[in-house]
PDB file of C-alpha atoms and ligand atoms in Angstrom:
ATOM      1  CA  UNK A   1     -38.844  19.098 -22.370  1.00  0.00           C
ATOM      2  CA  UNK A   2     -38.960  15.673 -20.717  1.00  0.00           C
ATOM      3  CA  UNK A   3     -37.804  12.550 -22.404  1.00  0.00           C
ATOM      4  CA  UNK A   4     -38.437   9.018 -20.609  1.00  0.00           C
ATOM      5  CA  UNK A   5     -36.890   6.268 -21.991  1.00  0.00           C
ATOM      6  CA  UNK A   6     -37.732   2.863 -21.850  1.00  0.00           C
ATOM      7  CA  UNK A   7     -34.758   0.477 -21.510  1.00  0.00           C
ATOM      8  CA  UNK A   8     -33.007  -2.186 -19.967  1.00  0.00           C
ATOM      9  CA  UNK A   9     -30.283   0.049 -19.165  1.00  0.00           C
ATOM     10  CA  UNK A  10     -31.291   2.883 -17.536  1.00  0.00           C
ATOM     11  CA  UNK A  11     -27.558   3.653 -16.469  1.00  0.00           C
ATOM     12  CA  UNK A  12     -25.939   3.514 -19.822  1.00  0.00           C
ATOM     13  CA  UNK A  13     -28.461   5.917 -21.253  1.00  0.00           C
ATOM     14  CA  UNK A  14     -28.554   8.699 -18.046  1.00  0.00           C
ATOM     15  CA  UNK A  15     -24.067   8.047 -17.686  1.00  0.00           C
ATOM     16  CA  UNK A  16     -24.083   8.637 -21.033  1.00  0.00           C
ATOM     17  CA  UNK A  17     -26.502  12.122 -21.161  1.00  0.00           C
ATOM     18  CA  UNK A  18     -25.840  13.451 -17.815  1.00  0.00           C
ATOM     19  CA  UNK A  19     -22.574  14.190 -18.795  1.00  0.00           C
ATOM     20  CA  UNK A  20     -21.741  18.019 -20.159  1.00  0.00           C
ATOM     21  CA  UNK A  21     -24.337  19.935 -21.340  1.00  0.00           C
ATOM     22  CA  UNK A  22     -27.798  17.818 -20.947  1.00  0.00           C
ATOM     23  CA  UNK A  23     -26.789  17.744 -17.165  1.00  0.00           C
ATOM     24  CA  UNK A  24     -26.493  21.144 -17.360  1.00  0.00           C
ATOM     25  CA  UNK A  25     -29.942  21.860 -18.580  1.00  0.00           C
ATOM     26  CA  UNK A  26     -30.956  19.150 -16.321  1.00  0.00           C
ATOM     27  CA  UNK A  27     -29.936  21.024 -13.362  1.00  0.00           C
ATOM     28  CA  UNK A  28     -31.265  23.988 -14.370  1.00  0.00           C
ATOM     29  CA  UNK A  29     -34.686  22.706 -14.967  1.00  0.00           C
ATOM     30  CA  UNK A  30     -34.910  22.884 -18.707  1.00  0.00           C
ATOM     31  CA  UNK A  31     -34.572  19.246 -19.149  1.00  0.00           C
ATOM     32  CA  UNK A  32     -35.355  16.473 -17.615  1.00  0.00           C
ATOM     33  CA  UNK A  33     -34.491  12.544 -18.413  1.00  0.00           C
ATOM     34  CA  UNK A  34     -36.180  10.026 -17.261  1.00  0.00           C
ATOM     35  CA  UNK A  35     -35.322   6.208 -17.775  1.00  0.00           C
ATOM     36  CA  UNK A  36     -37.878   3.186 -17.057  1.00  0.00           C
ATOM     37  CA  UNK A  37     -36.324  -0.007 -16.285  1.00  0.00           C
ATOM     38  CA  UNK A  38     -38.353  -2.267 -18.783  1.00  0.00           C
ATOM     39  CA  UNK A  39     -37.008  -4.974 -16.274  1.00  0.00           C
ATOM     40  CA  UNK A  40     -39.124  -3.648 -13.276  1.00  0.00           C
ATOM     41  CA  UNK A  41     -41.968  -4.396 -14.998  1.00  0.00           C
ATOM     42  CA  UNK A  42     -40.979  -8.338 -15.829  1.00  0.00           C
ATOM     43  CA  UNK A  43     -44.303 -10.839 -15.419  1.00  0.00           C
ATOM     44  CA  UNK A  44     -42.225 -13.857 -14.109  1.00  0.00           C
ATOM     45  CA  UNK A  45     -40.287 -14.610 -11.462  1.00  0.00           C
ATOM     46  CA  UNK A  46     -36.642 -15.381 -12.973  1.00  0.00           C
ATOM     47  CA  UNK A  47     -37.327 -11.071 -14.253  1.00  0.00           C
ATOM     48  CA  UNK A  48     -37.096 -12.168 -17.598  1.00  0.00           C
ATOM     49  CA  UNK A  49     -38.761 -10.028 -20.403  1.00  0.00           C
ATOM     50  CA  UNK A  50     -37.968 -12.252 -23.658  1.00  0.00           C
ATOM     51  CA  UNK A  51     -38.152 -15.252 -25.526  1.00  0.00           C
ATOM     52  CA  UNK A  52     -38.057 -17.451 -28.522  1.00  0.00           C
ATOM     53  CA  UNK A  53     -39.729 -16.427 -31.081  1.00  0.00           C
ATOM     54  CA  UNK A  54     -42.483 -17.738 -32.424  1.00  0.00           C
ATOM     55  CA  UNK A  55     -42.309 -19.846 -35.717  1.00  0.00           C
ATOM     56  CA  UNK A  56     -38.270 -20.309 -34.569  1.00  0.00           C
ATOM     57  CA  UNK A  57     -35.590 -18.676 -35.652  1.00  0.00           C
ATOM     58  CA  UNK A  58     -32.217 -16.893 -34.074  1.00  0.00           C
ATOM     59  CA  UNK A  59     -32.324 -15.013 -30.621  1.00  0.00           C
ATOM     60  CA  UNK A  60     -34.913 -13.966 -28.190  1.00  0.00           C
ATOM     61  CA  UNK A  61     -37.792 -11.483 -28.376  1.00  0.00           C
ATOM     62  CA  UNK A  62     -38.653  -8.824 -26.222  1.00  0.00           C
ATOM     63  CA  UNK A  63     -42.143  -9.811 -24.657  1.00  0.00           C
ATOM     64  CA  UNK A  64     -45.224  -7.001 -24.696  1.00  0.00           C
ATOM     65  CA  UNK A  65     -46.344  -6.796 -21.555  1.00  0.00           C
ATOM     66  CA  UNK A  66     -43.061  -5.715 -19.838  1.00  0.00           C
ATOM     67  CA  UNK A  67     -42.510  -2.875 -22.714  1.00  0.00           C
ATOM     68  CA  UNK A  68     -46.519  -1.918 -22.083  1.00  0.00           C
ATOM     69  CA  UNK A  69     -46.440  -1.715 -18.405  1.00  0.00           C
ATOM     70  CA  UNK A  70     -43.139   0.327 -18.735  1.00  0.00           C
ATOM     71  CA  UNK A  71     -45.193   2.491 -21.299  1.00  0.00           C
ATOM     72  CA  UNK A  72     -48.266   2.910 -19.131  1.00  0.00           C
ATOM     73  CA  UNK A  73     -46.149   4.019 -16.095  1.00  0.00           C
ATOM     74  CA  UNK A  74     -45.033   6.976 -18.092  1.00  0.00           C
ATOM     75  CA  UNK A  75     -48.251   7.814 -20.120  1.00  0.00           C
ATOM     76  CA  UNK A  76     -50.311   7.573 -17.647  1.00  0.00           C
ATOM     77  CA  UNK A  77     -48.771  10.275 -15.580  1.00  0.00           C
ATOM     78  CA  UNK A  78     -49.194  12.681 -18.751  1.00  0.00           C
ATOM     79  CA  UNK A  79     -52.731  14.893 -19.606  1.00  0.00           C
ATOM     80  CA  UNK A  80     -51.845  14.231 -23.573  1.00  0.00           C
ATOM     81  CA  UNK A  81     -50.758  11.202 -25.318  1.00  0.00           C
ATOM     82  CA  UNK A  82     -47.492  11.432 -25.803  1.00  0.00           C
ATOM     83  CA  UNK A  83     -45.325  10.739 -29.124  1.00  0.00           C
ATOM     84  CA  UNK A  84     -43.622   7.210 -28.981  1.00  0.00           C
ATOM     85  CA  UNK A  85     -40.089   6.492 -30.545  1.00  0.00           C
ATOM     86  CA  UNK A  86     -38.910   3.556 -31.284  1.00  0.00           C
ATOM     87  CA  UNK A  87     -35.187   3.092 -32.732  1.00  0.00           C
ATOM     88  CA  UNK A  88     -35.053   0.995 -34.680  1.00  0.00           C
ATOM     89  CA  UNK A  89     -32.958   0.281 -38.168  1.00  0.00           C
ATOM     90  CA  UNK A  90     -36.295  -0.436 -39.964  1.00  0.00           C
ATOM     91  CA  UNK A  91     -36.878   3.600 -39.118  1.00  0.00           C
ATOM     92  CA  UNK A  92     -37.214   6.625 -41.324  1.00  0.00           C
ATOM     93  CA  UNK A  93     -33.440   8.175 -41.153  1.00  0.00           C
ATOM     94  CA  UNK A  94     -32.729  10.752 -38.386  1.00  0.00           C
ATOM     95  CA  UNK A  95     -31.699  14.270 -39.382  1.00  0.00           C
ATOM     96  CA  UNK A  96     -31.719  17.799 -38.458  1.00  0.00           C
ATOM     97  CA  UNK A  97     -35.053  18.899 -39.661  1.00  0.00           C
ATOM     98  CA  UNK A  98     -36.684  15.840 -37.752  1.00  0.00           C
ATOM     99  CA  UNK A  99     -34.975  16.617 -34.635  1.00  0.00           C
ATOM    100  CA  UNK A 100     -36.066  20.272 -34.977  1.00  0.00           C
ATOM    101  CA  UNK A 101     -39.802  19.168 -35.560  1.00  0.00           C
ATOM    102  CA  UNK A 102     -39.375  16.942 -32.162  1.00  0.00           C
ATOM    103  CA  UNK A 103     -37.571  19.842 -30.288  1.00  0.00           C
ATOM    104  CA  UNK A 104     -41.357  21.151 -29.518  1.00  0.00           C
ATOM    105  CA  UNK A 105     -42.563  18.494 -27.744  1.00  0.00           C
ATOM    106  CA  UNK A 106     -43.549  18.974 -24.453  1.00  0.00           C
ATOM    107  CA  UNK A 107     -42.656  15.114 -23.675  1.00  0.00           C
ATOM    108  CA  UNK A 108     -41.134  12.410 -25.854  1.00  0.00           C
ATOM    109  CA  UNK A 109     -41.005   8.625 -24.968  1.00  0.00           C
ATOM    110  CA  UNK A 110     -38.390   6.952 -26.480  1.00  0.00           C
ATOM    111  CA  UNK A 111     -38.402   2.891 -26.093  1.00  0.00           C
ATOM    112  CA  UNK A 112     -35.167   0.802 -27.211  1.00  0.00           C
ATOM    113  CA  UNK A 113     -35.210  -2.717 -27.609  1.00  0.00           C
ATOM    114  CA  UNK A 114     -32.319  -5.637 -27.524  1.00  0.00           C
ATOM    115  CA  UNK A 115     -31.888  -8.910 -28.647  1.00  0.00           C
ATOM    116  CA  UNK A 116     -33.939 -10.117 -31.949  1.00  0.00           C
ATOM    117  CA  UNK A 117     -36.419  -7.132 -31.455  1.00  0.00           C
ATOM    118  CA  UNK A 118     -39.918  -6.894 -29.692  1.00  0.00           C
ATOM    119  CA  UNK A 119     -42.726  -7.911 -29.960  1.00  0.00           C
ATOM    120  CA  UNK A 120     -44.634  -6.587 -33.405  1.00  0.00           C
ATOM    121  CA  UNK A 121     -48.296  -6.202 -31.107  1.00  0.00           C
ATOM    122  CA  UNK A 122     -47.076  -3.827 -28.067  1.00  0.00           C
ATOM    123  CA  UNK A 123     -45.484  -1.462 -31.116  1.00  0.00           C
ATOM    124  CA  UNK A 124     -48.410  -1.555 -33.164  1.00  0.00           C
ATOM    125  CA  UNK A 125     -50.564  -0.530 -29.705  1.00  0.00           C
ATOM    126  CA  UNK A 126     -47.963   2.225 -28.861  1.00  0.00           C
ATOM    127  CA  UNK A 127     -45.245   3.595 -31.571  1.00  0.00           C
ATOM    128  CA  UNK A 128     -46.005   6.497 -32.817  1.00  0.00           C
ATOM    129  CA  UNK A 129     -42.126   7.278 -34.973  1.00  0.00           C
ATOM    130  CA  UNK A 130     -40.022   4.316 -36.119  1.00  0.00           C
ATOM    131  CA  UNK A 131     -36.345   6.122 -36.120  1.00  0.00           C
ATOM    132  CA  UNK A 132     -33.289   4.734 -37.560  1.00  0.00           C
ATOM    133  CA  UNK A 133     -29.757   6.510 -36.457  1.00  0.00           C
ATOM    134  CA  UNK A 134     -28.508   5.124 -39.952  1.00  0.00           C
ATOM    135  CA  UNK A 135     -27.961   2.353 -42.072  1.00  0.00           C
ATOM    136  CA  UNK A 136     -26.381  -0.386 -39.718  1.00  0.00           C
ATOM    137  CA  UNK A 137     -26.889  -2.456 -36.966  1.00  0.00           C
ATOM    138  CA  UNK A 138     -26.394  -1.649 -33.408  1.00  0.00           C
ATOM    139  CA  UNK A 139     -26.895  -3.751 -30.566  1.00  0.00           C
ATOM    140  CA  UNK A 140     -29.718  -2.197 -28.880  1.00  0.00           C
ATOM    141  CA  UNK A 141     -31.841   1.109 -29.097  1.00  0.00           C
ATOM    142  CA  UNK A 142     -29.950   3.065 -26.578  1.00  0.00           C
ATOM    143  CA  UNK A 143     -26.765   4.300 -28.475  1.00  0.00           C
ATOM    144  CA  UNK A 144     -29.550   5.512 -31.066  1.00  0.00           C
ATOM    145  CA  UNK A 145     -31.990   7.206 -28.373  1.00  0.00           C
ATOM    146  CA  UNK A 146     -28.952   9.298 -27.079  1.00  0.00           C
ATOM    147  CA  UNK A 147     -27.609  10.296 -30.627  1.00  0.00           C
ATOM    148  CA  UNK A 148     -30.813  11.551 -31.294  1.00  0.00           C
ATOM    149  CA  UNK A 149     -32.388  12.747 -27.812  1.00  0.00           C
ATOM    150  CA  UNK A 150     -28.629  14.656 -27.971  1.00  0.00           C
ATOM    151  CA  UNK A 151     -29.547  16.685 -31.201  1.00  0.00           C
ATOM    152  CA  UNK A 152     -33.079  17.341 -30.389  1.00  0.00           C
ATOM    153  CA  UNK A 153     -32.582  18.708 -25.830  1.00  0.00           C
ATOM    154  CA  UNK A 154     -29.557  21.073 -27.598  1.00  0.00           C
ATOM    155  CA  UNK A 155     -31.999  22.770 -29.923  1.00  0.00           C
ATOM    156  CA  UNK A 156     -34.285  23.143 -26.630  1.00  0.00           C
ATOM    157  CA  UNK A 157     -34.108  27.149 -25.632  1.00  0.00           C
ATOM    158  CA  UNK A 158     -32.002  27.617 -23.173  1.00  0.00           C
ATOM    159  CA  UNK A 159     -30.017  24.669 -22.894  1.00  0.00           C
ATOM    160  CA  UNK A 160     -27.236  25.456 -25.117  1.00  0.00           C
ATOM    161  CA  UNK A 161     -25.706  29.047 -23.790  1.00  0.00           C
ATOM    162  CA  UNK A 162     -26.030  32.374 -26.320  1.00  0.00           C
ATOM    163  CA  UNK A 163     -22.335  31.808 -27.481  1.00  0.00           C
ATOM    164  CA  UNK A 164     -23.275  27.823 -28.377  1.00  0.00           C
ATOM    165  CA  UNK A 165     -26.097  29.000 -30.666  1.00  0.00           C
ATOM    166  CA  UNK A 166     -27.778  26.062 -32.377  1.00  0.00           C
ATOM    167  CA  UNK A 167     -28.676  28.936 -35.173  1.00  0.00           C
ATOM    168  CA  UNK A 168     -25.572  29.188 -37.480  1.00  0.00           C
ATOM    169  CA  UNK A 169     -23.976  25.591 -37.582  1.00  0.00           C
ATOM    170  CA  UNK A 170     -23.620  22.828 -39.790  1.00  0.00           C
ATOM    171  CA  UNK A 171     -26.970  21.896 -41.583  1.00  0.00           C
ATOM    172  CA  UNK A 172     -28.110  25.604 -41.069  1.00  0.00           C
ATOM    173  CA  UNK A 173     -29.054  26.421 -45.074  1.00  0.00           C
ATOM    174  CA  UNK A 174     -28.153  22.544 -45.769  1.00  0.00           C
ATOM    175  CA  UNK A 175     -24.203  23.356 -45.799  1.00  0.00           C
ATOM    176  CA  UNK A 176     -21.607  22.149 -43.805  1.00  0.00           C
ATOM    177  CA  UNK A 177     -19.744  24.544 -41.042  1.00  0.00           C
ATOM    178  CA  UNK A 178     -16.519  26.514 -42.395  1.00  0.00           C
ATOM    179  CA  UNK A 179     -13.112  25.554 -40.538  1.00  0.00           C
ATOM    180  CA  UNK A 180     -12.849  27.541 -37.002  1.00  0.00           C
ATOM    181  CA  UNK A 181      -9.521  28.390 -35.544  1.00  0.00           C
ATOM    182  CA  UNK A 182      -7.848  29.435 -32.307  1.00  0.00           C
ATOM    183  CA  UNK A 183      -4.406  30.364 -30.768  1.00  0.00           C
ATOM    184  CA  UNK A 184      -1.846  30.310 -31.640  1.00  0.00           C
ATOM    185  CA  UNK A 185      -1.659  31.906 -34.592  1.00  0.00           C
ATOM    186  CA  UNK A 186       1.065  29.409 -36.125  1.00  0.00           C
ATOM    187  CA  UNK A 187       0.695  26.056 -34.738  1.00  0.00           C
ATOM    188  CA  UNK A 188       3.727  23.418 -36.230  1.00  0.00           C
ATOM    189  CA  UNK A 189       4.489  25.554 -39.372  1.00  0.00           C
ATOM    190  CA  UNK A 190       0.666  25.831 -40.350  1.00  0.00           C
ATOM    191  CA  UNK A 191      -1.101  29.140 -40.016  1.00  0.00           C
ATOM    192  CA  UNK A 192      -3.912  29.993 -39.216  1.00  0.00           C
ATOM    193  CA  UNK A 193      -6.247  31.738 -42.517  1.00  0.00           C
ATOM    194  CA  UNK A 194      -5.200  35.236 -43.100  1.00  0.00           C
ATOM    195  CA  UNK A 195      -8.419  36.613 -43.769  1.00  0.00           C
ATOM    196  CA  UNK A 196      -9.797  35.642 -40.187  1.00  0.00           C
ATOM    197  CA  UNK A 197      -6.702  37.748 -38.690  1.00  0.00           C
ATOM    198  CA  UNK A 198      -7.790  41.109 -41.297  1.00  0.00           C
ATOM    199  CA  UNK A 199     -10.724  42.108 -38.398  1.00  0.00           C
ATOM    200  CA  UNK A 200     -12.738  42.818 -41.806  1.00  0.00           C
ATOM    201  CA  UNK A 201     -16.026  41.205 -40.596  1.00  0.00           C
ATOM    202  CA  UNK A 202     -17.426  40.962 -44.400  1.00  0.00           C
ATOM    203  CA  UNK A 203     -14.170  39.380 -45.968  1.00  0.00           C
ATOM    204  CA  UNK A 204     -14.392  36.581 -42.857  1.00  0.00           C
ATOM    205  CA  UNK A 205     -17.987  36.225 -43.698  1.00  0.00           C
ATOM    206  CA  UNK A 206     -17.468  36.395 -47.191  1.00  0.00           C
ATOM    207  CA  UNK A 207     -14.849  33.703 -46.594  1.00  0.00           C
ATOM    208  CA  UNK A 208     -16.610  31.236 -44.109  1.00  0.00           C
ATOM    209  CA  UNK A 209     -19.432  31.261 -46.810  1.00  0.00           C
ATOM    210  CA  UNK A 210     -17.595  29.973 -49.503  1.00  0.00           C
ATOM    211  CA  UNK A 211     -15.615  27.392 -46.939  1.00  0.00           C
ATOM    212  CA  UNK A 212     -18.790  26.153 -46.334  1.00  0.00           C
ATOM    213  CA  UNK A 213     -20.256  25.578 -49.839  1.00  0.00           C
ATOM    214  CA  UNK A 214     -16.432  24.216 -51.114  1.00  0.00           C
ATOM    215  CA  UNK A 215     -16.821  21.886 -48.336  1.00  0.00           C
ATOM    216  CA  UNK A 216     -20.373  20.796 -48.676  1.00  0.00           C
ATOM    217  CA  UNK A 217     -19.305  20.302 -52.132  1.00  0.00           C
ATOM    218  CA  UNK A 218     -16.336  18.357 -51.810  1.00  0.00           C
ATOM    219  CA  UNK A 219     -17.631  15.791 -49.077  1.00  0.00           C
ATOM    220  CA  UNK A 220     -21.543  15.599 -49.000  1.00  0.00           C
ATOM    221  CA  UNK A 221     -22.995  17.145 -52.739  1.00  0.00           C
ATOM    222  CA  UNK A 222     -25.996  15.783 -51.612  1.00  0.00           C
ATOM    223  CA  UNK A 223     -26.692  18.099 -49.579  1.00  0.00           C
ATOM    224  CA  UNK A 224     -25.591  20.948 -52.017  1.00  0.00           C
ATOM    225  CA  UNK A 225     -28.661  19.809 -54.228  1.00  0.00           C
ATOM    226  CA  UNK A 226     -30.915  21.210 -51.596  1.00  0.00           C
ATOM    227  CA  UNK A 227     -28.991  24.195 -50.371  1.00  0.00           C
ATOM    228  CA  UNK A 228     -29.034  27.542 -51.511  1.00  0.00           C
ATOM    229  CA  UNK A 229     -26.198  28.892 -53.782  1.00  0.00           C
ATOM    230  CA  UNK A 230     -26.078  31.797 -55.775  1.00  0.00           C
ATOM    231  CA  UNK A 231     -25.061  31.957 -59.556  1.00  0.00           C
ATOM    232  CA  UNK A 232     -21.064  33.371 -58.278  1.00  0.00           C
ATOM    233  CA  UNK A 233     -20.760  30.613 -56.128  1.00  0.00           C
ATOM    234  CA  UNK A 234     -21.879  27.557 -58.685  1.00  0.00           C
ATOM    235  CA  UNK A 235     -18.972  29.532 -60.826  1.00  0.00           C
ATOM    236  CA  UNK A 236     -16.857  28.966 -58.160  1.00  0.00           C
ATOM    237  CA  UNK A 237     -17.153  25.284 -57.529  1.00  0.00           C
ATOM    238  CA  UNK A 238     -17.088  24.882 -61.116  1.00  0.00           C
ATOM    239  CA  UNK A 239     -13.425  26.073 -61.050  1.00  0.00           C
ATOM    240  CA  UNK A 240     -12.441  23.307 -58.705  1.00  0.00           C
ATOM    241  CA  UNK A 241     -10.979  20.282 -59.340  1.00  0.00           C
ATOM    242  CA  UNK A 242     -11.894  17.849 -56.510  1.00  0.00           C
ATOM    243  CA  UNK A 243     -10.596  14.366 -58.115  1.00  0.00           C
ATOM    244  CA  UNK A 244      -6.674  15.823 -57.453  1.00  0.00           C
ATOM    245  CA  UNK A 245      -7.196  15.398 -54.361  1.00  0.00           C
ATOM    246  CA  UNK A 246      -9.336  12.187 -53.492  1.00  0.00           C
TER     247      UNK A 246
HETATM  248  N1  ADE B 301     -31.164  -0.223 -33.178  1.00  0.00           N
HETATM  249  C1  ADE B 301     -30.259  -1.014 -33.767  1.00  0.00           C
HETATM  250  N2  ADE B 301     -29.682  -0.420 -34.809  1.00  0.00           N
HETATM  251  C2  ADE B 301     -30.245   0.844 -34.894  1.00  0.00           C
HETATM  252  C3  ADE B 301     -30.086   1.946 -35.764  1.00  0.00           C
HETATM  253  N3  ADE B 301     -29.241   1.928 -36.783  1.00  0.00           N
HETATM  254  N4  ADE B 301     -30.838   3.023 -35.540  1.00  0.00           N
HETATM  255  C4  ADE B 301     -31.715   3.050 -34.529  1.00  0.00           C
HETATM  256  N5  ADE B 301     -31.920   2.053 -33.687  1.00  0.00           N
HETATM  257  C5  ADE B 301     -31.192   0.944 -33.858  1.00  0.00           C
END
């Protein structure tokens, strides 16, 4: 997969990625990251790429022709139009089953804007998904194109190693992950689950299953509504009492 980002920080956005396991990939050839100064491509001579907006208001816009040039230096390169991602908070929320769908793509351009936005014409001409990271405001685009370009390169084969499986983990079956543990076995008077210590494989999967739906229950029962759970286990929530201990 190759994602190319178009920002006005190129650095922020590869520091930030090239770090841990997205390097990793990187190196190895599964991945590669790509970010387009939007700056380079500036149409005056003070390399400026906003201004007021028209009609007034707070703030600078983002001008069109910088962001298109950036775009056409990427697209142009590529034999099939590429899908175009714009974060944005005006976008459809970002979550597992979108960054799975995107996980296919061959290449993904991702553009990020800063100050009051950019101009409505050059996204009309080139955004294909309008994605929002979640219901707030961030400065710019970038913090949002690495949460999400971070979910969907791990779900790439081959980036995450066999024992880092992307397959069993929170959101699989829309439940959260059970509680893991290591050594040592008693760490400041707390121990660690008896059950995980039995070696009984079907009492520690019997037991990370119900973890998992007490949890999903407990802090996001949204999600419960579209998960899975059999007749024993509705019994089971039924006989706790979360309000003790909110
Ligand atoms: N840009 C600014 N805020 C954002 C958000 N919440 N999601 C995506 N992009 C953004």
């Amino acid at each position: 997969m190759n994602c190319h980002i178009l920002t006005l920080f190129p650095q922020m956005v590869l520091d930030g990625l090239r770090t841990s396991i997205l390097g990793r990939a990187e190196e190895k050839g599964i991945l590669s990251l790509e970010a387009v100064n939007i700056r380079d491509f500036s149409e005056n001579k003070h390399n400026r790429v906003d201004d007021a907006p028209y009609g007034g208001g707070a703030g600078l816009v983002m001008q069109p022709g910088p962001v298109y040039s950036a775009y056409r230096s990427v697209a142009d390169k590529l034999s099939k139009k590429p899908r175009v991602i714009y974060l944005t908070p005006q976008g459809r929320v970002f979550n597992q089953s979108m960054a799975e769908e995107l996980s296919k793509e061959e290449d993904l351009i991702f553009l990020c804007g800063h100050y009051e936005g950019i101009d409505e014409r050059v996204l009309e001409m080139i955004v294909t998904d309008n994605i929002s990271i979640g219901d707030y405001v961030l400065t710019g685009g970038e913090l949002a194109a690495m949460v999400v370009i971070d979910s969907i390169a791990r779900l790439v084969p081959g980036v995450l190693h066999n024992d880092e499986s992307a397959e069993f983990e929170t959101f699989h079956d829309s439940l959260l992950e059970y509680p893991q543990y290591t050594r040592p076995e008693e760490f400041m008077g707390k121990k660690v689950p008896q059950v995980l210590l039995s070696g009984h494989h079907g009492n520690v999967d019997k037991w990370r299953r119900e973890q998992s739906v007490i949890r999903t229950a407990k802090a996001r029962p949204d999600l419960l509504a579209k998960a899975e759970i059999t007749e024993k286990e509705k019994e089971l929530l039924k006989t706790l009492d979360f309000q003790k201990e909110i």
